[in-house]
Short mmCIF file of C-alpha atoms in Angstrom, two decimals:
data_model
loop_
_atom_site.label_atom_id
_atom_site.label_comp_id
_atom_site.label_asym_id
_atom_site.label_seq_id
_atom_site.Cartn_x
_atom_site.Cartn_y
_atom_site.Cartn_z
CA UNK T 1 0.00 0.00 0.00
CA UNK T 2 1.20 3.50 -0.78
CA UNK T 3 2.81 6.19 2.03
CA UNK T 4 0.10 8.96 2.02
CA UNK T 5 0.96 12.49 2.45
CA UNK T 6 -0.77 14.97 4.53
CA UNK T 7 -0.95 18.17 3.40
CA UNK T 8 -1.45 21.07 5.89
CA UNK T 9 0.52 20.64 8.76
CA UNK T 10 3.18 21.27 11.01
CA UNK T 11 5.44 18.66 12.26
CA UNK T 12 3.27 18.10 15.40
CA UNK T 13 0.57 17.33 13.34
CA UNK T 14 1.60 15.57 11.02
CA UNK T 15 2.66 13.01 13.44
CA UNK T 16 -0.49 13.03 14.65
CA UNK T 17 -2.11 12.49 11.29
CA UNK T 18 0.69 9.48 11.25
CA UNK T 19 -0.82 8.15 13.74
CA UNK T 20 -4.52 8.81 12.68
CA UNK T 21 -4.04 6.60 9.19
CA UNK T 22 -1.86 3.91 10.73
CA UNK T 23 -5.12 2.91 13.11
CA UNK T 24 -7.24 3.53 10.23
CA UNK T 25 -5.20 0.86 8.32
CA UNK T 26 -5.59 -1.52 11.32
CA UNK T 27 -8.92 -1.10 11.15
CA UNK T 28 -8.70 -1.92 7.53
CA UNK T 29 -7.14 -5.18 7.63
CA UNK T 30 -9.77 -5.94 10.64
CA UNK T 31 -12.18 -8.45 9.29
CA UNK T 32 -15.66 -6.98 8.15
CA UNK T 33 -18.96 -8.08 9.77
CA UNK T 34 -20.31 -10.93 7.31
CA UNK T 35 -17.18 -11.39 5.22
CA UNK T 36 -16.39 -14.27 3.27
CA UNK T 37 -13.18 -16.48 3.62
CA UNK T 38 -11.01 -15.69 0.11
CA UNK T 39 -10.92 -19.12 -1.61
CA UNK T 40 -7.14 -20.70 -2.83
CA UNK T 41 -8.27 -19.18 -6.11
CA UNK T 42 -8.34 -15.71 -4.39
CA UNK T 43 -5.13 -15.42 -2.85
CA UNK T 44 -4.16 -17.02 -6.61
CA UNK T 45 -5.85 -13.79 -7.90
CA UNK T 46 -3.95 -11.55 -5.63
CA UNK T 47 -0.70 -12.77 -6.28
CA UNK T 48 -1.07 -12.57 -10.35
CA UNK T 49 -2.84 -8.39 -9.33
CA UNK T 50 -0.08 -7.90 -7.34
CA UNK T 51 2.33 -9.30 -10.19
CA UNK T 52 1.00 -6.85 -12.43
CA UNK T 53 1.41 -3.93 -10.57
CA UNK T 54 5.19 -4.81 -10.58
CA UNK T 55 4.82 -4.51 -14.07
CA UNK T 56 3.33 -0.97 -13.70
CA UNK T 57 5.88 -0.04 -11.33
CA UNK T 58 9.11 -1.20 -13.66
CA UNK T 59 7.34 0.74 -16.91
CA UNK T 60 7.51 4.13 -14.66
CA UNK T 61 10.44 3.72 -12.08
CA UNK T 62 7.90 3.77 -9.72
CA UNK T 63 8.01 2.34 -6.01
CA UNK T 64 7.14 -1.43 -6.01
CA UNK T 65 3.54 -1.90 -3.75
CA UNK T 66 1.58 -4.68 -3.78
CA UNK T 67 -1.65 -5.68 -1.78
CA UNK T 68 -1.88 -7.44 1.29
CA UNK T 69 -4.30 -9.92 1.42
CA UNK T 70 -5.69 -8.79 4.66
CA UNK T 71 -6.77 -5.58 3.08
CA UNK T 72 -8.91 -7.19 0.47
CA UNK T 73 -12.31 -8.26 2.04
CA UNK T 74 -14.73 -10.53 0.05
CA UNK T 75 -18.18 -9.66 1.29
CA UNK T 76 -21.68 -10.83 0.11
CA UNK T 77 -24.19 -8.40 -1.27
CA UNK T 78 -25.94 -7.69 1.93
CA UNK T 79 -22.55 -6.83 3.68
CA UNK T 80 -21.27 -4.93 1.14
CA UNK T 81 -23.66 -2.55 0.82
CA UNK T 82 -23.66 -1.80 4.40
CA UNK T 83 -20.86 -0.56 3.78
CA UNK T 84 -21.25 1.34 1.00
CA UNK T 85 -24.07 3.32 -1.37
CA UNK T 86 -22.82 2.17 -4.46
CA UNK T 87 -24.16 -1.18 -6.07
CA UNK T 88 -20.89 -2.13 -7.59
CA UNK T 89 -18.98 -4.66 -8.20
CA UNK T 90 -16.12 -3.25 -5.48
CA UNK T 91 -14.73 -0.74 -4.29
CA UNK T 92 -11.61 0.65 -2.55
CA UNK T 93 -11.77 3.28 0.93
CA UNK T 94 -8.31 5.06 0.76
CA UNK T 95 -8.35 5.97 4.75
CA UNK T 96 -8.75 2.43 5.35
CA UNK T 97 -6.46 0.58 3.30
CA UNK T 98 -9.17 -1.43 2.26
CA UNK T 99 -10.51 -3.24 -1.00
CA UNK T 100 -13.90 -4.37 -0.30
CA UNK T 101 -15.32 -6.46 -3.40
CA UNK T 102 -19.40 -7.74 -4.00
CA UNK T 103 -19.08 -11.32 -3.97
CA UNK T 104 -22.36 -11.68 -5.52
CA UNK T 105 -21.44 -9.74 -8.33
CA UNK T 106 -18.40 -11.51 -9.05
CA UNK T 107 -19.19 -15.13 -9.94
CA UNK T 108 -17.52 -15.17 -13.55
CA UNK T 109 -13.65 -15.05 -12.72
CA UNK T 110 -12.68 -12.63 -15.91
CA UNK T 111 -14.93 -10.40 -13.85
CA UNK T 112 -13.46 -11.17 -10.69
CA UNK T 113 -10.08 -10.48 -11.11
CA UNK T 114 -10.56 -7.73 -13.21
CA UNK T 115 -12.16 -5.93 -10.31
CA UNK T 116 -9.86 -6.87 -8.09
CA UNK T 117 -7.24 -5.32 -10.14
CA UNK T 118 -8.85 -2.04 -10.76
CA UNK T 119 -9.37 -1.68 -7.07
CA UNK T 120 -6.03 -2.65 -6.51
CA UNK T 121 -4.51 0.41 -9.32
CA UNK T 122 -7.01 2.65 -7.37
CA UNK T 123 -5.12 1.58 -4.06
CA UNK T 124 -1.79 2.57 -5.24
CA UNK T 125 -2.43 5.19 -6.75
CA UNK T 126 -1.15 9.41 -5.33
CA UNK T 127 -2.76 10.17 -2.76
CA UNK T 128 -2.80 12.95 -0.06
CA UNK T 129 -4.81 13.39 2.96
CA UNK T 130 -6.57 16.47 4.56
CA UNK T 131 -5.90 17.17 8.47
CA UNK T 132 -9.43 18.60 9.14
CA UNK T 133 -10.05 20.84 12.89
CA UNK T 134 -11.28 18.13 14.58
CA UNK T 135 -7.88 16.08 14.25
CA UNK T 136 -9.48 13.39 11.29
CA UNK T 137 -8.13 13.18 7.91
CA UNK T 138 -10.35 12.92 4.47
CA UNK T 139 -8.88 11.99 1.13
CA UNK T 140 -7.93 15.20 -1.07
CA UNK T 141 -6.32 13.17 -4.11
CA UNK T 142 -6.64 9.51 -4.86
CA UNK T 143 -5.12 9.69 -8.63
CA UNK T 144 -6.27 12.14 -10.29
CA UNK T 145 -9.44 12.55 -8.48
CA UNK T 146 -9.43 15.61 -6.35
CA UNK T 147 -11.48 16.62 -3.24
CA UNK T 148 -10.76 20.25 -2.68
CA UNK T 149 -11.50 21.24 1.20
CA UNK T 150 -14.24 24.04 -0.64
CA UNK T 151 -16.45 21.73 -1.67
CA UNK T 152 -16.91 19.45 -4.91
CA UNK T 153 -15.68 16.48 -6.56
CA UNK T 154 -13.08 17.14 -9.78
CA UNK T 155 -11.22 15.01 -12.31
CA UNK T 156 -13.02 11.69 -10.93
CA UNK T 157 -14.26 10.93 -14.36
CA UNK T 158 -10.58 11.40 -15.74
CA UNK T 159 -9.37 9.29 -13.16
CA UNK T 160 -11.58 6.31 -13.43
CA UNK T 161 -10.80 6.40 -17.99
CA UNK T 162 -7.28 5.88 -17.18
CA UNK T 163 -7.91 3.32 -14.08
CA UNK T 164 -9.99 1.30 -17.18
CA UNK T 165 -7.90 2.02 -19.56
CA UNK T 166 -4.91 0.54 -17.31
CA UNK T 167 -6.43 -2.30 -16.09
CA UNK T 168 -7.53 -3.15 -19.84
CA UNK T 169 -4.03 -2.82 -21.44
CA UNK T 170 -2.87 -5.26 -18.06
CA UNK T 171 -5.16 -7.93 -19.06
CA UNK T 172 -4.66 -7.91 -22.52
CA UNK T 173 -0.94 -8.09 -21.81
CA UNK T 174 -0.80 -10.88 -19.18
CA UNK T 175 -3.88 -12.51 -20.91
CA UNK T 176 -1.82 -15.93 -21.59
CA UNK T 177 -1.03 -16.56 -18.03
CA UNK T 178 -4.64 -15.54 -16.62
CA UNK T 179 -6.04 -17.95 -19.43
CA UNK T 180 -3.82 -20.89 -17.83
CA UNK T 181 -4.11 -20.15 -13.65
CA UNK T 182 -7.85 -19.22 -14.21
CA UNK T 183 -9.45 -21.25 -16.95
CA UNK T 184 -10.40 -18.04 -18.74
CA UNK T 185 -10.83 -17.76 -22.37
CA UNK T 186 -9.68 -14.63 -24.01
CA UNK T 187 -13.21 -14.24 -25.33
CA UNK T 188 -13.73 -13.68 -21.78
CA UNK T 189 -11.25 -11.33 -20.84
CA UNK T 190 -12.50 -9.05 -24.28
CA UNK T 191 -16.35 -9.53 -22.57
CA UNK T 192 -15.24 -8.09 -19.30
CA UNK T 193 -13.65 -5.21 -20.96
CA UNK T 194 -16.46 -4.29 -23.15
CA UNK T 195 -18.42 -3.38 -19.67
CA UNK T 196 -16.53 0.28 -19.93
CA UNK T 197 -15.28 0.01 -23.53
CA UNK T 198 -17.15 3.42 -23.46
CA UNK T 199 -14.74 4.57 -20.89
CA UNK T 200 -11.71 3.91 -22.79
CA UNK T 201 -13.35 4.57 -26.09
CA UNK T 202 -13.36 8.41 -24.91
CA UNK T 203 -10.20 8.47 -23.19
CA UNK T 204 -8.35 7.22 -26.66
CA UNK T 205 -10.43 10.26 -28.20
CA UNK T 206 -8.67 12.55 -25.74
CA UNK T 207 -5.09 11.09 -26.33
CA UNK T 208 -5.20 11.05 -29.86
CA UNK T 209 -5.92 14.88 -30.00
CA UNK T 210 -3.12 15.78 -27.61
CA UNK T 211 -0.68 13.25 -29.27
CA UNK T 212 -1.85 14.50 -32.86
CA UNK T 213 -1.07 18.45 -31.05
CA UNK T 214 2.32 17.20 -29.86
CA UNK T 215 3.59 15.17 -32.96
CA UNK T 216 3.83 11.71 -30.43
CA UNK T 217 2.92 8.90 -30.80
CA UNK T 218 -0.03 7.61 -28.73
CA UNK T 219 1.63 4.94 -26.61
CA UNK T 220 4.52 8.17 -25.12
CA UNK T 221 0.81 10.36 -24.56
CA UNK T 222 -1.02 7.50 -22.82
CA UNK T 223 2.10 6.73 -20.47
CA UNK T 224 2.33 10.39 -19.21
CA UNK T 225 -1.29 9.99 -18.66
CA UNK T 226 -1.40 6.89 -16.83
CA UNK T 227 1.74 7.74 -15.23
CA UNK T 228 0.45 10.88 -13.89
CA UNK T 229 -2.52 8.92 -11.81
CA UNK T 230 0.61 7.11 -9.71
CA UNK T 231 3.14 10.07 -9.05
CA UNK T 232 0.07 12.90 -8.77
CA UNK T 233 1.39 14.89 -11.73
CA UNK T 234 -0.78 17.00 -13.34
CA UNK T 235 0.72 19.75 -15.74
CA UNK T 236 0.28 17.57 -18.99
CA UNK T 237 -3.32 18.11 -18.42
CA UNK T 238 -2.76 21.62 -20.02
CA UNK T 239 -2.67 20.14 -23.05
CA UNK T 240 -6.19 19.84 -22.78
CA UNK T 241 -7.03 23.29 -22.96
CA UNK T 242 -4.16 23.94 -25.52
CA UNK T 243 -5.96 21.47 -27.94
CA UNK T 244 -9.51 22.25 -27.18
CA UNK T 245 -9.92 25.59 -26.13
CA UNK T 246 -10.58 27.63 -22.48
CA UNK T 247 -12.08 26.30 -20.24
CA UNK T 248 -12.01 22.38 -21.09
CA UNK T 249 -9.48 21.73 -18.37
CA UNK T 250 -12.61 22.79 -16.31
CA UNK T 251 -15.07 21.14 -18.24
CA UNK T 252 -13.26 17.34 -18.39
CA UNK T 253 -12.93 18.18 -14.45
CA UNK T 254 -16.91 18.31 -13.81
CA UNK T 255 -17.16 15.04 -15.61
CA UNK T 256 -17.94 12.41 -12.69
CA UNK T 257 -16.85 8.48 -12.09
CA UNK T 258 -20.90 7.28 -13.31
CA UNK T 259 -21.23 6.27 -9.54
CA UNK T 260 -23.38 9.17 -8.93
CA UNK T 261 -26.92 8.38 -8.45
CA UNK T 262 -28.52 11.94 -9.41
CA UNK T 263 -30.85 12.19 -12.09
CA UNK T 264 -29.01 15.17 -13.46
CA UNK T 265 -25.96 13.82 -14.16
CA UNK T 266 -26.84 12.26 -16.62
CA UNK T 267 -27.25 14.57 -18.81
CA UNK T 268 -24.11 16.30 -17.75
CA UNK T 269 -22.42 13.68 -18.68
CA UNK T 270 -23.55 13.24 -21.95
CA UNK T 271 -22.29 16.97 -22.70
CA UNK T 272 -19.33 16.68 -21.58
CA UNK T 273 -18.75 13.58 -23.76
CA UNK T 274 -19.87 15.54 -26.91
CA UNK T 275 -18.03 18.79 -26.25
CA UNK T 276 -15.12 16.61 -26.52
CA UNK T 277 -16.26 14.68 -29.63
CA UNK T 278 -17.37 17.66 -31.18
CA UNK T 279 -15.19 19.69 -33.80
CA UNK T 280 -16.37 22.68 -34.94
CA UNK T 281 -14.99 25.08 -32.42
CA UNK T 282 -17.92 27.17 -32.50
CA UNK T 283 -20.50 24.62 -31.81
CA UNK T 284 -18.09 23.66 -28.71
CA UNK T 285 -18.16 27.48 -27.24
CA UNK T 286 -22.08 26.54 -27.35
CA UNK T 287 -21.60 23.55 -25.44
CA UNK T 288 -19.62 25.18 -22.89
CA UNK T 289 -21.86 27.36 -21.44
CA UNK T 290 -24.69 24.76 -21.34
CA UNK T 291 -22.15 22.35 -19.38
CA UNK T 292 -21.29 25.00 -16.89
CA UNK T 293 -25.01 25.97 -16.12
CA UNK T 294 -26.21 22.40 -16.07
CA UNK T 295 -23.21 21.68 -13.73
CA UNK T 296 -24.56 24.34 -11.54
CA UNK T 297 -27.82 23.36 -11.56
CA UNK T 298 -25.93 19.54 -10.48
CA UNK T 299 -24.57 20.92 -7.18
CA UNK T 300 -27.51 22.85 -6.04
CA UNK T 301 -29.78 19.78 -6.17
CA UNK T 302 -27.03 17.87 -4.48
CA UNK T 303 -26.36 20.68 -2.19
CA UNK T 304 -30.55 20.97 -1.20
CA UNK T 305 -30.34 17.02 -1.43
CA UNK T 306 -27.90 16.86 1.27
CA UNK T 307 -29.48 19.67 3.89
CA UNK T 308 -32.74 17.53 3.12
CA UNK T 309 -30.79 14.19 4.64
CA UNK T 310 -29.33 16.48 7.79
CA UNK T 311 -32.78 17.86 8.24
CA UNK T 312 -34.17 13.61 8.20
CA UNK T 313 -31.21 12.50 10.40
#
């Protein structure tokens, strides 16, 4: 698991905040109320994940981290969303450490170990910590996702395209090996990554516009990308707004991760996706201000959704 940093304090604090995350990853490795026991062909799993994020580490020179088997918790439907809102497959809490994956959504084992491994890029990914007043930290960065202390969400959709896009380009490449430890076909493997083929699909878009913009070729524009979401680098984004015009830096940060259950994100999301498609440059101007006044229009019904749930509670 990755060393998080905490931003804002002195050195007091910060050894406080130390403190504060390593008894948040004890609590993480802690067994979870109605978890399964990980089968032979779990840990099996693991070990190949963890093998591939070597692999990501050598490509960049990063630092070698792999996931501890406590960390990952196998948990039925029921359990698993008590402990979270989202019906997905899994999920991973950065204060905790923790992968928690929905064992009831994860019967076919293409499926299975594809989740575990985009949890697992999500868990060693950048991140930094908050130290809020009342001596608890929150996530501020996990990748590319970004949780300013004012309020908002940005860059989450960003951050879970090149999550996919990873985890798709690791099990294409170490699809011969999965195919003999797992008994998966490779008509599998393609299946499971057709499930957010859309993701990727709009990602390539992105990187074949800046690549075009810097004469490279796509493979030296998708490793800056994908490398940025592990060392927390960010200035290559500005190629965004040098190939698409003002203010779609901003705009590719409002897109969200899909996880979102509001009614009006939807739409949202759908303009974001075709500002980005779109070419004419006028057209796009057009698209801009509708994006930034249905975005506004986003956070004040989450904003009057959320004083609605204090008011219930």
């Amino acid at each position: 698991m990755p060393k998080f940093e905490v931003m804002n304090t002195n050195a007091e604090e910060a050894e406080l905040a130390e403190g504060f995350l390593r008894e948040c990853h004890e609590k993480g490795i802690q067994p979870i109320e109605g978890e399964l026991e990980k089968t032979e062909e779990d840990l099996t799993m693991l070990a190949e994940v963890n093998t591939m994020l070597t692999s990501v580490a050598d490509r960049f020179n990063l630092k070698k981290e792999t996931i501890d088997s406590r960390s990952v918790h196998v948990l039925p439907a029921e359990a698993f969303l008590k402990q979270t809102t989202y019906k997905t497959a899994g999920m991973y809490k950065a204060k905790f450490e923790s992968i928690l994956l929905n064992d009831d959504l994860l019967k076919d084992k293409s499926k299975r170990i594809s989740t575990l491994l985009h949890e697992s890029l999500h868990a060693i990914s950048h991140q930094k910590f908050f130290l809020q007043e009342d001596g608890t930290l929150e996530p501020y960065r996990v990748g590319y996702g970004n949780n300013p202390i004012r309020g908002g969400r940005w860059f989450d959709g960003l951050n879970e395209m090149v999550i996919v896009f990873t985890e798709s380009t690791l099990m294409r490449a170490h699809a011969d090996e999965l195919q003999r430890k797992f008994v998966i076909t490779e008509e599998e493997i393609a299946q499971t990554a057709k499930e957010n083929e859309c993701l990727e699909v709009f990602l390539h878009h992105i990187l074949n516009k800046v690549g075009k913009y810097r004469n490279e070729d796509f493979v030296t524009t998708a490793d800056r990308f994908v490398k940025g979401h592990f060392t927390g680098e960010m200035l290559h984004l500005k190629d965004i707004e040098k190939v698409y015009g003002p203010h779609s830096l901003r705009i590719l940060a409002m897109l969200d991760d899909g996880h979102n259950l509001n009614s009006q994100r939807v739409p949202l999301r759908r303009m974001i996706v075709q500002y980005f498609i779109e070419a004419d440059d006028t057209s796009r101007k057009e698209l801009s201000t509708a994006i930034i006044k249905q975005f506004e229009q986003v956070l004040e019904s989450e904003r009057s959704e959320k004083k609605e749930g204090e008011v219930t509670n």
